[in-house]
Coordinates of C-alpha atoms in Angstrom, one line a residue:
Chain D
M1 CA -2.5 -27.3 -93.1
T2 CA -0.9 -24.7 -95.2
G3 CA 2.6 -23.5 -95.9
A4 CA 5.4 -24.8 -97.9
L5 CA 4.2 -28.4 -97.8
G6 CA 0.6 -28.0 -98.6
D7 CA -1.1 -31.1 -99.8
T8 CA 1.0 -31.5 -102.8
A9 CA 4.3 -33.3 -103.1
C10 CA 7.1 -31.3 -101.7
R11 CA 10.7 -32.4 -101.8
S12 CA 12.6 -29.4 -100.8
A13 CA 13.6 -28.6 -97.2
P14 CA 10.3 -27.7 -95.6
E15 CA 10.2 -24.3 -93.9
L16 CA 10.1 -24.8 -90.2
A17 CA 9.4 -22.8 -87.1
P18 CA 12.6 -22.9 -85.2
R19 CA 12.2 -24.9 -82.0
A20 CA 14.6 -24.9 -79.1
E21 CA 17.2 -27.6 -78.8
P22 CA 16.8 -29.6 -75.6
S23 CA 18.5 -28.0 -72.6
G24 CA 18.0 -30.2 -69.5
L25 CA 21.1 -31.7 -68.0
L26 CA 21.5 -35.1 -66.3
S27 CA 22.4 -35.4 -62.7
G28 CA 25.9 -34.2 -61.9
R29 CA 26.5 -37.5 -60.2
A30 CA 26.0 -39.3 -63.6
R31 CA 29.8 -38.8 -64.1
T32 CA 30.6 -40.5 -60.9
Q33 CA 28.2 -43.3 -61.6
W34 CA 29.6 -43.9 -65.1
T35 CA 33.1 -43.8 -63.8
L36 CA 32.3 -46.4 -61.2
D37 CA 30.5 -48.5 -63.8
A38 CA 33.5 -48.3 -66.1
L39 CA 35.9 -49.5 -63.3
S40 CA 34.3 -52.9 -63.6
W41 CA 36.2 -53.4 -66.8
A42 CA 38.9 -50.8 -66.5
L43 CA 40.5 -52.3 -63.3
P44 CA 40.6 -55.9 -64.6
L45 CA 42.2 -54.5 -67.8
L46 CA 44.9 -52.7 -65.8
I47 CA 45.6 -55.7 -63.7
A48 CA 45.7 -58.0 -66.8
A49 CA 48.1 -55.6 -68.4
L50 CA 50.4 -55.5 -65.4
V51 CA 50.4 -59.2 -65.0
A52 CA 51.0 -59.7 -68.7
S53 CA 54.0 -57.3 -68.7
R54 CA 55.5 -59.1 -65.7
A55 CA 55.0 -62.6 -67.1
W56 CA 56.2 -61.8 -70.6
D57 CA 59.9 -61.7 -71.2
G58 CA 59.8 -59.4 -74.2
P59 CA 61.8 -56.2 -74.6
G60 CA 61.3 -53.6 -71.9
W61 CA 59.8 -50.9 -74.1
A62 CA 57.1 -53.3 -75.4
R63 CA 56.2 -54.2 -71.9
A64 CA 56.0 -50.6 -70.9
L65 CA 53.9 -49.9 -74.0
I66 CA 51.3 -52.6 -73.0
V67 CA 50.9 -50.9 -69.5
A68 CA 50.8 -47.4 -71.0
A69 CA 48.1 -48.5 -73.5
A70 CA 46.0 -50.1 -70.8
I71 CA 46.4 -46.9 -68.6
A72 CA 45.3 -44.8 -71.6
I73 CA 42.3 -46.9 -72.4
A74 CA 41.3 -47.2 -68.7
T75 CA 41.5 -43.4 -68.0
G76 CA 39.9 -42.6 -71.3
G77 CA 37.0 -45.0 -70.7
A78 CA 36.5 -44.4 -67.0
I79 CA 37.3 -40.7 -66.6
A80 CA 37.3 -38.7 -69.8
G81 CA 34.4 -40.7 -71.4
P82 CA 31.9 -40.1 -68.7
Q83 CA 32.8 -36.4 -68.5
L84 CA 32.3 -36.0 -72.3
R85 CA 29.1 -38.1 -72.3
W86 CA 27.6 -36.1 -69.5
R87 CA 28.5 -32.8 -71.2
R88 CA 26.8 -33.9 -74.4
W89 CA 23.6 -35.2 -72.9
R90 CA 20.5 -32.9 -73.1
Y91 CA 16.9 -33.7 -72.7
D92 CA 13.6 -31.8 -72.6
V93 CA 10.2 -33.1 -71.6
R94 CA 7.5 -30.8 -73.2
D95 CA 3.8 -31.2 -73.1
E96 CA 3.7 -32.7 -76.6
E97 CA 7.0 -34.5 -76.9
V98 CA 10.2 -35.8 -75.3
D99 CA 13.3 -34.4 -77.0
L100 CA 16.7 -36.0 -76.5
R101 CA 20.2 -35.2 -77.8
H102 CA 23.3 -37.2 -76.9
G103 CA 26.4 -38.9 -78.3
M104 CA 30.1 -38.4 -77.6
V105 CA 31.2 -38.8 -81.2
T106 CA 28.0 -39.3 -83.2
V107 CA 25.3 -36.9 -82.2
V108 CA 21.8 -38.4 -82.1
R109 CA 18.7 -36.3 -81.7
T110 CA 15.5 -38.3 -80.9
V111 CA 12.0 -37.1 -80.5
V112 CA 9.2 -39.2 -79.1
P113 CA 5.6 -37.7 -79.3
M114 CA 4.0 -37.8 -75.9
A115 CA 0.9 -39.5 -77.3
R116 CA 2.9 -42.5 -78.3
I117 CA 4.3 -43.2 -74.8
Q118 CA 2.6 -46.2 -73.3
H119 CA 4.2 -46.4 -70.0
V120 CA 7.0 -45.0 -68.0
E121 CA 9.5 -46.8 -65.8
V122 CA 12.1 -45.6 -63.3
R123 CA 15.0 -47.9 -63.2
R124 CA 17.6 -48.1 -60.4
T125 CA 20.6 -50.2 -59.8
F126 CA 22.5 -50.7 -56.6
L127 CA 25.1 -48.2 -57.6
S128 CA 22.5 -45.6 -58.8
Q129 CA 20.6 -46.0 -55.5
T130 CA 23.7 -45.1 -53.4
L131 CA 24.2 -42.1 -55.6
S132 CA 20.5 -41.2 -55.6
T133 CA 20.2 -41.3 -59.4
A134 CA 17.7 -43.2 -61.5
T135 CA 17.2 -43.9 -65.2
L136 CA 13.9 -43.0 -66.8
V137 CA 12.7 -45.4 -69.4
L138 CA 9.9 -44.4 -71.8
H139 CA 8.1 -47.3 -73.5
T140 CA 6.3 -47.0 -76.9
A141 CA 4.9 -49.7 -79.0
A142 CA 8.0 -49.4 -81.1
G143 CA 10.5 -49.9 -78.3
A144 CA 12.0 -47.9 -75.4
V145 CA 14.2 -44.8 -75.0
E146 CA 16.1 -44.0 -71.9
I147 CA 17.2 -40.9 -70.1
P148 CA 20.0 -42.2 -67.9
A149 CA 21.3 -41.1 -64.5
L150 CA 18.8 -38.4 -63.5
D151 CA 18.6 -37.1 -60.0
E152 CA 16.2 -39.4 -58.3
H153 CA 13.6 -36.8 -57.4
V154 CA 13.8 -35.4 -61.0
A155 CA 13.2 -38.8 -62.4
A156 CA 10.2 -39.3 -60.1
A157 CA 8.7 -35.9 -61.0
L158 CA 9.3 -36.6 -64.7
R159 CA 7.7 -40.0 -64.4
D160 CA 4.6 -38.5 -62.9
R161 CA 4.4 -35.7 -65.4
I162 CA 4.9 -38.0 -68.4
A163 CA 2.4 -40.5 -67.1
E164 CA -0.1 -37.7 -66.7
L165 CA 0.5 -36.2 -70.2
A166 CA 0.6 -39.6 -71.9
R167 CA -2.7 -40.5 -70.5
T168 CA -4.4 -37.8 -72.5
P169 CA -5.8 -39.8 -75.4
D170 CA -5.1 -39.1 -79.0
A171 CA -7.8 -37.6 -81.1
D172 CA -9.2 -41.0 -82.2
D173 CA -7.3 -43.1 -79.7
D174 CA -5.3 -45.0 -82.2
R175 CA -1.8 -45.2 -80.8
Chain X
M1 CA -23.7 -54.6 -68.3
D2 CA -22.9 -57.4 -66.0
E3 CA -22.9 -60.8 -67.4
P4 CA -21.5 -64.0 -66.0
A5 CA -18.1 -65.3 -66.9
R6 CA -18.1 -67.6 -69.8
R7 CA -16.3 -70.8 -70.6
L8 CA -14.8 -72.0 -73.8
H9 CA -16.6 -74.6 -75.9
P10 CA -16.5 -78.0 -74.1
A11 CA -14.7 -79.6 -77.0
G12 CA -11.9 -77.3 -76.1
V13 CA -10.8 -80.1 -73.7
V14 CA -9.7 -82.0 -76.8
L15 CA -7.7 -79.1 -78.1
E16 CA -6.1 -78.5 -74.7
A17 CA -5.3 -82.2 -74.4
A18 CA -3.9 -82.2 -77.9
G19 CA -1.8 -79.2 -76.9
S20 CA -0.4 -81.1 -73.8
I21 CA 0.3 -84.1 -75.9
G22 CA 2.2 -81.9 -78.3
G23 CA 4.5 -80.9 -75.4
L24 CA 4.8 -84.4 -74.0
V25 CA 5.3 -86.2 -77.3
V26 CA 9.0 -86.9 -76.8
P27 CA 8.7 -88.3 -73.2
I28 CA 5.7 -90.4 -74.3
V29 CA 7.6 -91.9 -77.2
A30 CA 10.6 -92.5 -75.0
V31 CA 8.5 -94.3 -72.4
V32 CA 6.7 -96.3 -74.9
L33 CA 9.9 -97.4 -76.6
L34 CA 11.5 -98.3 -73.3
G35 CA 8.5 -100.3 -72.4
A36 CA 8.6 -102.1 -75.7
S37 CA 12.2 -103.0 -75.3
G38 CA 11.8 -104.0 -71.7
G39 CA 8.5 -105.7 -71.1
G40 CA 6.7 -106.2 -74.4
L41 CA 3.9 -104.5 -76.2
A42 CA 1.3 -104.7 -73.5
R43 CA 3.3 -102.8 -71.0
S44 CA 4.2 -100.1 -73.5
L45 CA 0.5 -99.7 -74.4
V46 CA -0.3 -99.2 -70.8
Y47 CA 2.3 -96.5 -70.5
G48 CA 0.9 -94.8 -73.6
L49 CA -2.6 -94.9 -72.2
V50 CA -1.5 -93.5 -68.9
A51 CA 0.2 -90.6 -70.7
L52 CA -3.0 -90.1 -72.8
A53 CA -5.1 -90.1 -69.6
G54 CA -2.8 -87.6 -68.1
A55 CA -3.1 -85.3 -71.1
V56 CA -6.9 -85.5 -71.0
V57 CA -7.0 -84.8 -67.2
L58 CA -4.7 -81.8 -67.9
G59 CA -7.0 -80.7 -70.7
I60 CA -10.1 -80.8 -68.5
A61 CA -8.3 -78.9 -65.8
R62 CA -7.2 -76.2 -68.3
W63 CA -10.6 -76.0 -69.7
A64 CA -12.3 -75.8 -66.3
T65 CA -9.9 -73.1 -65.1
T66 CA -10.3 -70.8 -68.1
T67 CA -13.0 -68.3 -68.0
F68 CA -13.6 -65.1 -69.9
H69 CA -15.8 -62.1 -69.5
V70 CA -16.9 -59.8 -72.3
S71 CA -18.6 -56.5 -71.8
P72 CA -18.8 -53.3 -73.8
D73 CA -15.8 -52.1 -71.7
G74 CA -13.6 -54.8 -73.0
I75 CA -12.6 -58.4 -72.6
A76 CA -11.1 -60.1 -69.6
L77 CA -9.5 -63.6 -69.5
R78 CA -8.7 -65.7 -66.4
A79 CA -6.6 -68.8 -67.1
G80 CA -4.2 -71.1 -65.3
I81 CA -4.6 -74.2 -63.1
L82 CA -2.5 -73.4 -60.0
S83 CA -1.8 -69.7 -60.4
P84 CA -4.5 -68.2 -62.6
D85 CA -3.4 -65.1 -64.6
E86 CA -5.9 -62.4 -65.2
R87 CA -5.7 -60.2 -68.2
L88 CA -7.9 -57.4 -69.3
V89 CA -7.9 -55.6 -72.7
P90 CA -10.0 -52.4 -72.7
R91 CA -12.2 -52.1 -75.7
A92 CA -10.4 -48.9 -76.8
R93 CA -7.1 -50.7 -76.8
I94 CA -8.2 -53.5 -79.0
Q95 CA -6.1 -53.4 -82.2
G96 CA -7.7 -56.2 -84.0
V97 CA -9.6 -59.5 -83.6
D98 CA -8.2 -62.5 -85.5
V99 CA -10.0 -65.8 -86.1
V100 CA -7.7 -68.8 -86.4
Q101 CA -8.7 -72.3 -87.3
G102 CA -6.1 -75.1 -87.1
P103 CA -6.7 -78.6 -88.6
L104 CA -8.1 -80.0 -85.3
H105 CA -10.3 -77.0 -85.0
R106 CA -11.7 -77.7 -88.4
L107 CA -12.4 -81.3 -87.5
L108 CA -14.3 -80.1 -84.4
G109 CA -16.0 -77.2 -86.2
L110 CA -14.5 -74.7 -83.8
V111 CA -12.4 -71.5 -84.1
E112 CA -9.8 -69.7 -82.0
L113 CA -10.3 -66.0 -81.3
R114 CA -7.3 -63.8 -80.7
V115 CA -7.8 -60.3 -79.4
Q116 CA -4.8 -58.1 -80.2
A117 CA -3.8 -55.2 -78.0
A118 CA -1.0 -52.7 -78.6
G119 CA 2.6 -53.6 -78.1
G120 CA 4.1 -56.2 -75.8
G121 CA 3.9 -59.1 -78.1
K122 CA 2.3 -62.3 -76.6
S123 CA 1.4 -60.8 -73.3
A124 CA -0.8 -58.2 -75.0
E125 CA -3.0 -60.8 -76.6
I126 CA -6.0 -62.6 -75.3
V127 CA -6.4 -66.0 -76.9
L128 CA -9.7 -67.9 -76.6
R129 CA -8.7 -71.4 -77.9
A130 CA -12.1 -73.0 -78.5
L131 CA -15.2 -71.1 -79.6
D132 CA -18.2 -72.0 -81.6
P133 CA -18.0 -69.9 -84.8
R134 CA -21.4 -68.3 -84.0
Q135 CA -20.1 -67.3 -80.5
A136 CA -16.9 -65.9 -82.1
R137 CA -19.0 -63.7 -84.4
E138 CA -21.1 -62.5 -81.5
L139 CA -18.0 -61.6 -79.4
G140 CA -16.4 -59.8 -82.3
A141 CA -19.4 -57.7 -82.8
L142 CA -19.6 -57.0 -79.1
L143 CA -16.0 -55.8 -79.1
G144 CA -16.6 -53.6 -82.1
H145 CA -14.5 -55.7 -84.4
P146 CA -17.0 -57.7 -86.5
V147 CA -15.5 -60.9 -87.7
H148 CA -18.2 -62.0 -90.1
E149 CA -17.6 -60.9 -93.6
A150 CA -19.5 -58.3 -95.5
E151 CA -19.5 -57.3 -99.1
P152 CA -16.0 -56.2 -99.8
D153 CA -15.2 -52.8 -101.3
A154 CA -11.9 -54.1 -102.6
R155 CA -10.5 -57.6 -102.8
W156 CA -7.2 -59.2 -103.8
R157 CA -6.7 -62.9 -104.2
M158 CA -3.6 -65.0 -104.8
G159 CA -3.8 -67.3 -107.7
A160 CA -2.0 -70.7 -108.1
G161 CA 0.5 -69.2 -110.4
D162 CA 1.3 -66.4 -108.0
L163 CA 1.8 -69.0 -105.2
L164 CA 4.3 -71.0 -107.4
V165 CA 6.2 -67.8 -108.3
A166 CA 6.2 -66.7 -104.6
A167 CA 7.7 -70.1 -103.6
L168 CA 10.3 -70.0 -106.3
T169 CA 11.4 -66.5 -105.4
A170 CA 11.0 -66.9 -101.6
P171 CA 14.1 -66.0 -99.5
Q172 CA 14.5 -69.7 -98.6
A173 CA 14.7 -70.5 -102.4
G174 CA 18.0 -68.5 -102.2
I175 CA 19.7 -71.5 -100.8
L176 CA 19.1 -73.2 -104.1
L177 CA 21.6 -71.0 -105.8
P178 CA 24.7 -72.1 -103.9
L179 CA 23.6 -75.7 -104.2
L180 CA 23.2 -75.4 -108.0
A181 CA 26.5 -73.6 -108.2
G182 CA 28.2 -76.4 -106.3
A183 CA 26.6 -79.0 -108.6
G184 CA 27.9 -77.0 -111.6
A185 CA 31.4 -76.7 -110.2
L186 CA 31.5 -80.4 -109.5
A187 CA 30.3 -81.2 -113.0
Q188 CA 33.0 -78.9 -114.4
E189 CA 35.6 -80.7 -112.3
T190 CA 34.5 -84.0 -113.7
V191 CA 34.7 -82.8 -117.3
R192 CA 38.1 -81.3 -116.8
D193 CA 39.5 -84.5 -115.2
G194 CA 37.9 -86.4 -118.0
G195 CA 39.7 -84.3 -120.6
G196 CA 42.9 -84.3 -118.7
R197 CA 44.9 -87.3 -117.5
K198 CA 42.3 -89.0 -115.5
V199 CA 40.1 -90.7 -118.0
L200 CA 36.8 -91.1 -116.3
D201 CA 35.7 -89.9 -113.0
L202 CA 32.0 -90.1 -113.7
A203 CA 32.2 -93.8 -112.9
P204 CA 30.3 -95.1 -109.9
G205 CA 32.0 -93.9 -106.8
G206 CA 33.4 -90.8 -108.5
L207 CA 31.8 -87.4 -108.5
G208 CA 28.6 -88.6 -110.2
P209 CA 26.8 -89.6 -106.9
L210 CA 27.9 -86.4 -105.3
A211 CA 26.4 -84.3 -108.0
L212 CA 23.3 -86.4 -107.8
L213 CA 23.1 -85.8 -104.1
I214 CA 23.4 -82.1 -104.6
A215 CA 20.7 -82.1 -107.2
G216 CA 18.6 -84.1 -104.8
L217 CA 19.1 -81.6 -102.1
A218 CA 18.2 -78.7 -104.5
L219 CA 15.0 -80.5 -105.4
A220 CA 14.2 -81.1 -101.7
A221 CA 14.8 -77.4 -101.0
L222 CA 12.5 -76.5 -103.9
L223 CA 9.8 -78.7 -102.7
L224 CA 10.2 -77.4 -99.1
S225 CA 9.9 -73.9 -100.4
I226 CA 6.7 -74.7 -102.3
G227 CA 5.3 -76.5 -99.3
A228 CA 6.1 -73.5 -97.0
A229 CA 4.5 -71.1 -99.4
L230 CA 1.4 -73.3 -99.6
V231 CA 1.1 -73.6 -95.9
A232 CA 1.6 -69.9 -95.3
F233 CA -0.3 -68.4 -98.2
G234 CA -2.7 -71.1 -99.5
G235 CA -6.0 -69.5 -100.1
F236 CA -4.7 -66.0 -99.5
E237 CA -7.2 -63.2 -99.7
A238 CA -7.0 -59.6 -98.7
R239 CA -10.2 -57.5 -98.7
R240 CA -11.4 -54.2 -97.5
E241 CA -14.9 -53.8 -96.1
G242 CA -15.4 -50.1 -95.5
G243 CA -12.8 -49.1 -92.9
L244 CA -11.9 -52.7 -92.1
L245 CA -9.0 -54.7 -93.6
R246 CA -9.4 -58.4 -93.5
I247 CA -6.6 -60.9 -94.4
R248 CA -7.3 -64.6 -94.8
R249 CA -4.5 -67.1 -95.4
G250 CA -3.2 -70.6 -94.6
L251 CA -3.7 -74.1 -95.8
L252 CA -3.5 -76.2 -92.6
Q253 CA -4.1 -73.5 -90.1
R254 CA -6.5 -71.0 -91.5
S255 CA -6.4 -67.6 -90.0
S256 CA -8.4 -64.5 -90.6
V257 CA -7.0 -61.2 -89.4
T258 CA -9.2 -58.2 -89.1
V259 CA -7.5 -54.8 -88.7
P260 CA -9.3 -51.4 -88.7
L261 CA -7.7 -49.4 -91.5
A262 CA -7.0 -46.5 -89.2
R263 CA -4.7 -48.8 -87.2
V264 CA -2.5 -49.6 -90.2
H265 CA 0.2 -47.0 -89.6
A266 CA 2.3 -47.9 -92.6
V267 CA 2.8 -50.3 -95.4
R268 CA 6.2 -51.7 -96.4
I269 CA 6.9 -52.7 -100.0
V270 CA 9.7 -55.2 -100.1
E271 CA 11.5 -56.1 -103.3
S272 CA 13.9 -58.9 -102.6
P273 CA 16.9 -59.6 -104.9
L274 CA 15.2 -62.5 -106.5
R275 CA 11.9 -60.6 -107.1
Q276 CA 13.1 -57.1 -108.0
P277 CA 14.5 -58.1 -111.4
L278 CA 11.1 -59.8 -112.2
G279 CA 9.2 -56.6 -111.3
L280 CA 7.7 -58.3 -108.3
A281 CA 7.3 -57.3 -104.7
A282 CA 5.6 -58.3 -101.4
V283 CA 3.7 -55.9 -99.1
R284 CA 3.5 -55.9 -95.4
I285 CA 1.4 -53.8 -93.0
E286 CA 2.7 -52.2 -89.9
T287 CA 0.5 -51.9 -86.9
V288 CA 1.4 -51.6 -83.2
A289 CA -0.1 -55.0 -82.4
Q290 CA 2.3 -57.4 -84.1
G291 CA 5.6 -57.2 -82.5
E292 CA 6.5 -60.8 -82.3
E293 CA 4.4 -62.4 -84.9
P294 CA 6.0 -64.1 -87.9
A295 CA 6.4 -62.2 -91.1
A296 CA 3.5 -64.1 -92.8
A297 CA 1.1 -62.6 -90.3
R298 CA 2.0 -59.1 -91.4
T299 CA 1.7 -59.8 -95.1
L300 CA -0.9 -57.8 -97.0
L301 CA 0.2 -59.0 -100.4
P302 CA 2.5 -62.0 -100.6
L303 CA 3.4 -61.3 -104.2
V304 CA 2.3 -58.5 -106.5
R305 CA 3.5 -57.0 -109.8
R306 CA 5.1 -53.6 -109.2
A307 CA 3.0 -52.3 -112.0
D308 CA -0.2 -53.2 -110.1
L309 CA 1.0 -51.8 -106.7
T310 CA -0.5 -48.4 -106.9
H311 CA -3.9 -49.7 -108.1
V312 CA -4.1 -52.6 -105.6
L313 CA -2.8 -50.7 -102.6
G314 CA -5.0 -47.7 -103.5
S315 CA -8.1 -49.9 -103.3
L316 CA -7.1 -51.9 -100.2
V317 CA -5.3 -49.3 -98.1
P318 CA -6.3 -45.9 -99.6
G319 CA -3.8 -43.3 -98.9
L320 CA -0.9 -45.7 -98.3
E321 CA -0.2 -46.5 -101.9
P322 CA 3.3 -45.6 -103.1
P323 CA 3.4 -41.9 -104.3
A324 CA 3.3 -41.2 -108.0
A325 CA 5.9 -38.4 -107.7
P326 CA 9.5 -39.3 -107.9
L327 CA 11.4 -39.5 -104.6
A328 CA 14.3 -37.1 -103.7
G329 CA 17.6 -38.8 -103.0
P330 CA 20.8 -38.1 -101.3
P331 CA 23.2 -35.6 -103.0
P332 CA 25.9 -36.9 -105.4
R333 CA 28.6 -36.3 -102.8
A334 CA 27.0 -39.0 -100.6
R335 CA 27.6 -41.6 -103.2
R336 CA 31.1 -42.6 -102.0
R337 CA 29.7 -42.8 -98.4
Y338 CA 27.3 -45.5 -99.6
T339 CA 30.0 -47.4 -101.6
L340 CA 33.0 -47.2 -99.3
A341 CA 31.8 -49.4 -96.4
P342 CA 30.5 -52.3 -98.6
A343 CA 33.7 -52.1 -100.8
L344 CA 35.9 -52.3 -97.7
A345 CA 33.8 -55.2 -96.3
G346 CA 34.1 -57.0 -99.6
A347 CA 37.9 -56.4 -99.7
A348 CA 38.2 -57.7 -96.1
L349 CA 36.1 -60.8 -96.9
G350 CA 38.2 -61.5 -99.9
G351 CA 41.4 -61.0 -97.9
A352 CA 40.2 -63.4 -95.3
A353 CA 39.4 -66.0 -98.0
T354 CA 42.9 -65.5 -99.4
L355 CA 44.5 -66.1 -96.0
V356 CA 42.6 -69.4 -95.8
A357 CA 43.3 -70.5 -99.4
S358 CA 45.8 -68.4 -101.3
A359 CA 44.2 -69.5 -104.6
A360 CA 41.2 -67.4 -103.7
W361 CA 43.0 -64.1 -104.3
P362 CA 40.7 -63.1 -107.2
A363 CA 38.0 -62.9 -104.6
I364 CA 39.5 -59.7 -103.2
A365 CA 38.9 -57.8 -106.5
L366 CA 35.6 -59.5 -107.2
L367 CA 34.2 -58.9 -103.7
T368 CA 35.4 -55.3 -103.6
L369 CA 33.7 -54.6 -107.0
G370 CA 30.6 -56.4 -105.7
G371 CA 30.7 -54.1 -102.7
V372 CA 31.0 -51.1 -104.9
A373 CA 28.1 -52.3 -107.1
Y374 CA 25.9 -52.9 -104.0
G375 CA 26.8 -49.4 -102.6
L376 CA 25.9 -47.7 -105.9
R377 CA 22.6 -49.6 -105.9
A378 CA 21.9 -48.6 -102.3
Y379 CA 22.7 -45.0 -103.2
A380 CA 20.4 -45.0 -106.2
D381 CA 17.6 -46.7 -104.2
A382 CA 17.7 -44.3 -101.3
G383 CA 14.9 -41.7 -101.4
W384 CA 12.2 -39.9 -99.6
L385 CA 9.0 -37.9 -100.1
L386 CA 6.7 -36.0 -97.8
D387 CA 3.4 -35.9 -99.5
G388 CA 0.9 -34.0 -97.4
T389 CA 0.6 -36.2 -94.3
H390 CA 2.3 -39.3 -95.6
V391 CA 6.0 -39.9 -95.6
T392 CA 7.8 -42.3 -97.9
I393 CA 11.3 -43.6 -97.3
R394 CA 13.0 -46.1 -99.6
S395 CA 16.2 -47.8 -98.8
R396 CA 18.1 -51.0 -99.5
R397 CA 19.7 -53.6 -97.2
V398 CA 19.4 -56.9 -98.9
G399 CA 16.3 -56.1 -100.8
R400 CA 14.8 -52.8 -101.6
A401 CA 12.2 -51.6 -99.0
T402 CA 9.8 -48.7 -99.4
L403 CA 8.0 -47.6 -96.3
V404 CA 4.9 -45.5 -96.8
A405 CA 3.8 -44.2 -93.4
R406 CA 1.1 -41.9 -91.9
A407 CA 3.3 -39.2 -90.4
R408 CA 0.8 -38.6 -87.6
R409 CA 1.4 -42.1 -86.4
L410 CA 5.2 -42.1 -86.1
Q411 CA 6.3 -43.7 -82.9
A412 CA 9.7 -41.9 -82.8
E413 CA 12.2 -40.3 -85.0
S414 CA 15.9 -39.5 -84.7
L415 CA 18.5 -37.5 -86.6
T416 CA 22.1 -38.7 -86.5
R417 CA 25.3 -37.0 -87.4
T418 CA 28.7 -38.7 -87.3
P419 CA 31.7 -36.4 -87.3
L420 CA 32.4 -37.3 -90.9
Q421 CA 28.8 -36.5 -91.9
A422 CA 29.0 -33.2 -90.0
R423 CA 32.1 -32.2 -92.0
A424 CA 30.3 -33.0 -95.2
G425 CA 27.1 -31.4 -94.2
L426 CA 25.1 -34.6 -94.3
A427 CA 22.9 -36.4 -91.8
T428 CA 20.9 -39.6 -91.3
L429 CA 17.2 -39.7 -90.5
E430 CA 15.5 -42.7 -88.9
I431 CA 11.8 -43.1 -88.2
A432 CA 10.1 -45.8 -86.2
V433 CA 6.5 -47.0 -86.9
G434 CA 4.1 -49.6 -85.6
A435 CA 5.6 -52.2 -83.4
G436 CA 9.2 -51.1 -84.0
R437 CA 9.7 -51.1 -87.8
R438 CA 12.4 -48.6 -88.6
A439 CA 13.3 -46.9 -91.9
R440 CA 16.5 -45.1 -92.4
L441 CA 17.4 -42.3 -94.8
R442 CA 21.2 -42.2 -94.9
H443 CA 23.5 -39.4 -95.9
V444 CA 21.1 -36.7 -97.0
E445 CA 21.8 -33.0 -96.9
A446 CA 21.9 -31.9 -93.3
D447 CA 19.4 -29.1 -93.7
V448 CA 17.0 -31.2 -95.7
A449 CA 17.1 -33.9 -93.0
A450 CA 16.6 -31.3 -90.3
G451 CA 13.7 -29.8 -92.1
L452 CA 12.1 -33.2 -92.7
F453 CA 12.8 -34.1 -89.0
A454 CA 11.0 -30.9 -87.8
R455 CA 8.1 -31.3 -90.2
L456 CA 7.5 -35.0 -89.2
R457 CA 7.7 -34.0 -85.6
D458 CA 5.0 -31.4 -86.1
L459 CA 2.8 -33.9 -87.9
A460 CA 3.4 -36.5 -85.3
I461 CA 2.4 -34.3 -82.4
G462 CA -0.6 -32.9 -84.3
V463 CA 0.6 -29.4 -85.1
R464 CA -1.1 -28.2 -88.3

């Protein structure tokens, strides 16, 4: 190895060959799936707020405020949230690594070397099955990372590809 | 090579029976007591014997249904009475072979052999509960993980003094401090009352017995801590024989762990709050095989002087000793990011205490200052270094931890930016090694973090 790092201690920012940011998108139906998922708490929240505003004999503006807040939280969580989340999710599966970038507020970029992946799992729920989406779970010795809500056929193709690539042993087979 | 399936040593029946009794001990005692209260000693003895016979039958059944098969390809185990499980660990996936000897094993002259595979905790492990030591050696050699000892290239032993210091500075010894503080507060109370209107509260029935009780508890905690250290680390020895690392430890249950050096992906130097001021540290190894094992099983050095670290680690795990060069830290503008959160947490805690008891209001200021002090410590401790193919990340949670990892062996890495960090041009880098150990470098310059991220990624995927 040569270059800025050499074999000696180097503490400045190492020079790096620029590599593309991940570019793959999740399934378009991910938004629908997350919205439906969010309804499981957003609807009870709305109902609870309505019931509370009915039952409570406080000032009218305060009761209206409760309902308005519940509507804001529910629409934010069930509609705006999934949209933004979907827009921010990017992934790439390259021969040598899996590259992910996601996060609505805090942006997280994660790289998992292909040689570390021990097995791949395609996870479906009842909801995702009706939408033909699936979650790809990549297991390493140190835990799992997920690519959520992919098109089902994309997930299956990625699973096969990663399983094939991950099988290629490391130089000395120490995972 | 096709060889017949083997069985465990016949005396394994005793171990299996003892294991069953261990699980049945509560019902047995209950039945025996019931019998004793209802129909006298004879009947309770009969119940006890029936339970014992049941355990022995179970032991025989377990022994008879456990077979294993060793070949140059790997090791297979078939075990279970009604629904046998079969498990196979290919030779190339074996991470280490451990020999464990509990008190009963020692009595019978047997050993237990544990074959570790990567990940998955318990399910990735093959345990042969009862083997003749000679057979264990033979199996180890066959699997390419010799368990017999050779002349060491390096060796580190734990002395009696080290053991005592380890016990006194163990995390569980931390509970001593509040107890002693409580005793001190009580003693003060007594004195003040004595000097005030109440003449003597030290009289029997006053606070004296309570202080005594607390002192007794502190003593018990101390003895427990010493006992725990003895059980875990009695006779501790770490040695390197060529490319093999061997760790022996334990008083009651002796275990000998063998790990190929190449499978040690990182070492972690932990300086706990009780140990750091004394210049002491503990060292753990990180491999992919030890997900769910207790901390003691991952210990390379239970207690070592910081001054000796480089020398000892250099001889035991060459290449994974802490770097001599100073670490680079986060920029000065990151300092308030380190201090703000703990200061707020301290203030909130103090506020909560004040709500409960209004006399506790000084706690707000004290805990806030404590939070600031902690944050400044965490800021000063944070650091990193990329030295050829090894990456070092130092950080503080409770104690200070320094992870020295082979960059080629990273399991994953991630780069995080919160909106506030993005505005300040900072980022947080996290790496995962071994069976899930993570090290975080918080609030470093965004371009430095991105550069390190890219470099580590190249090293991890083998780009030169």
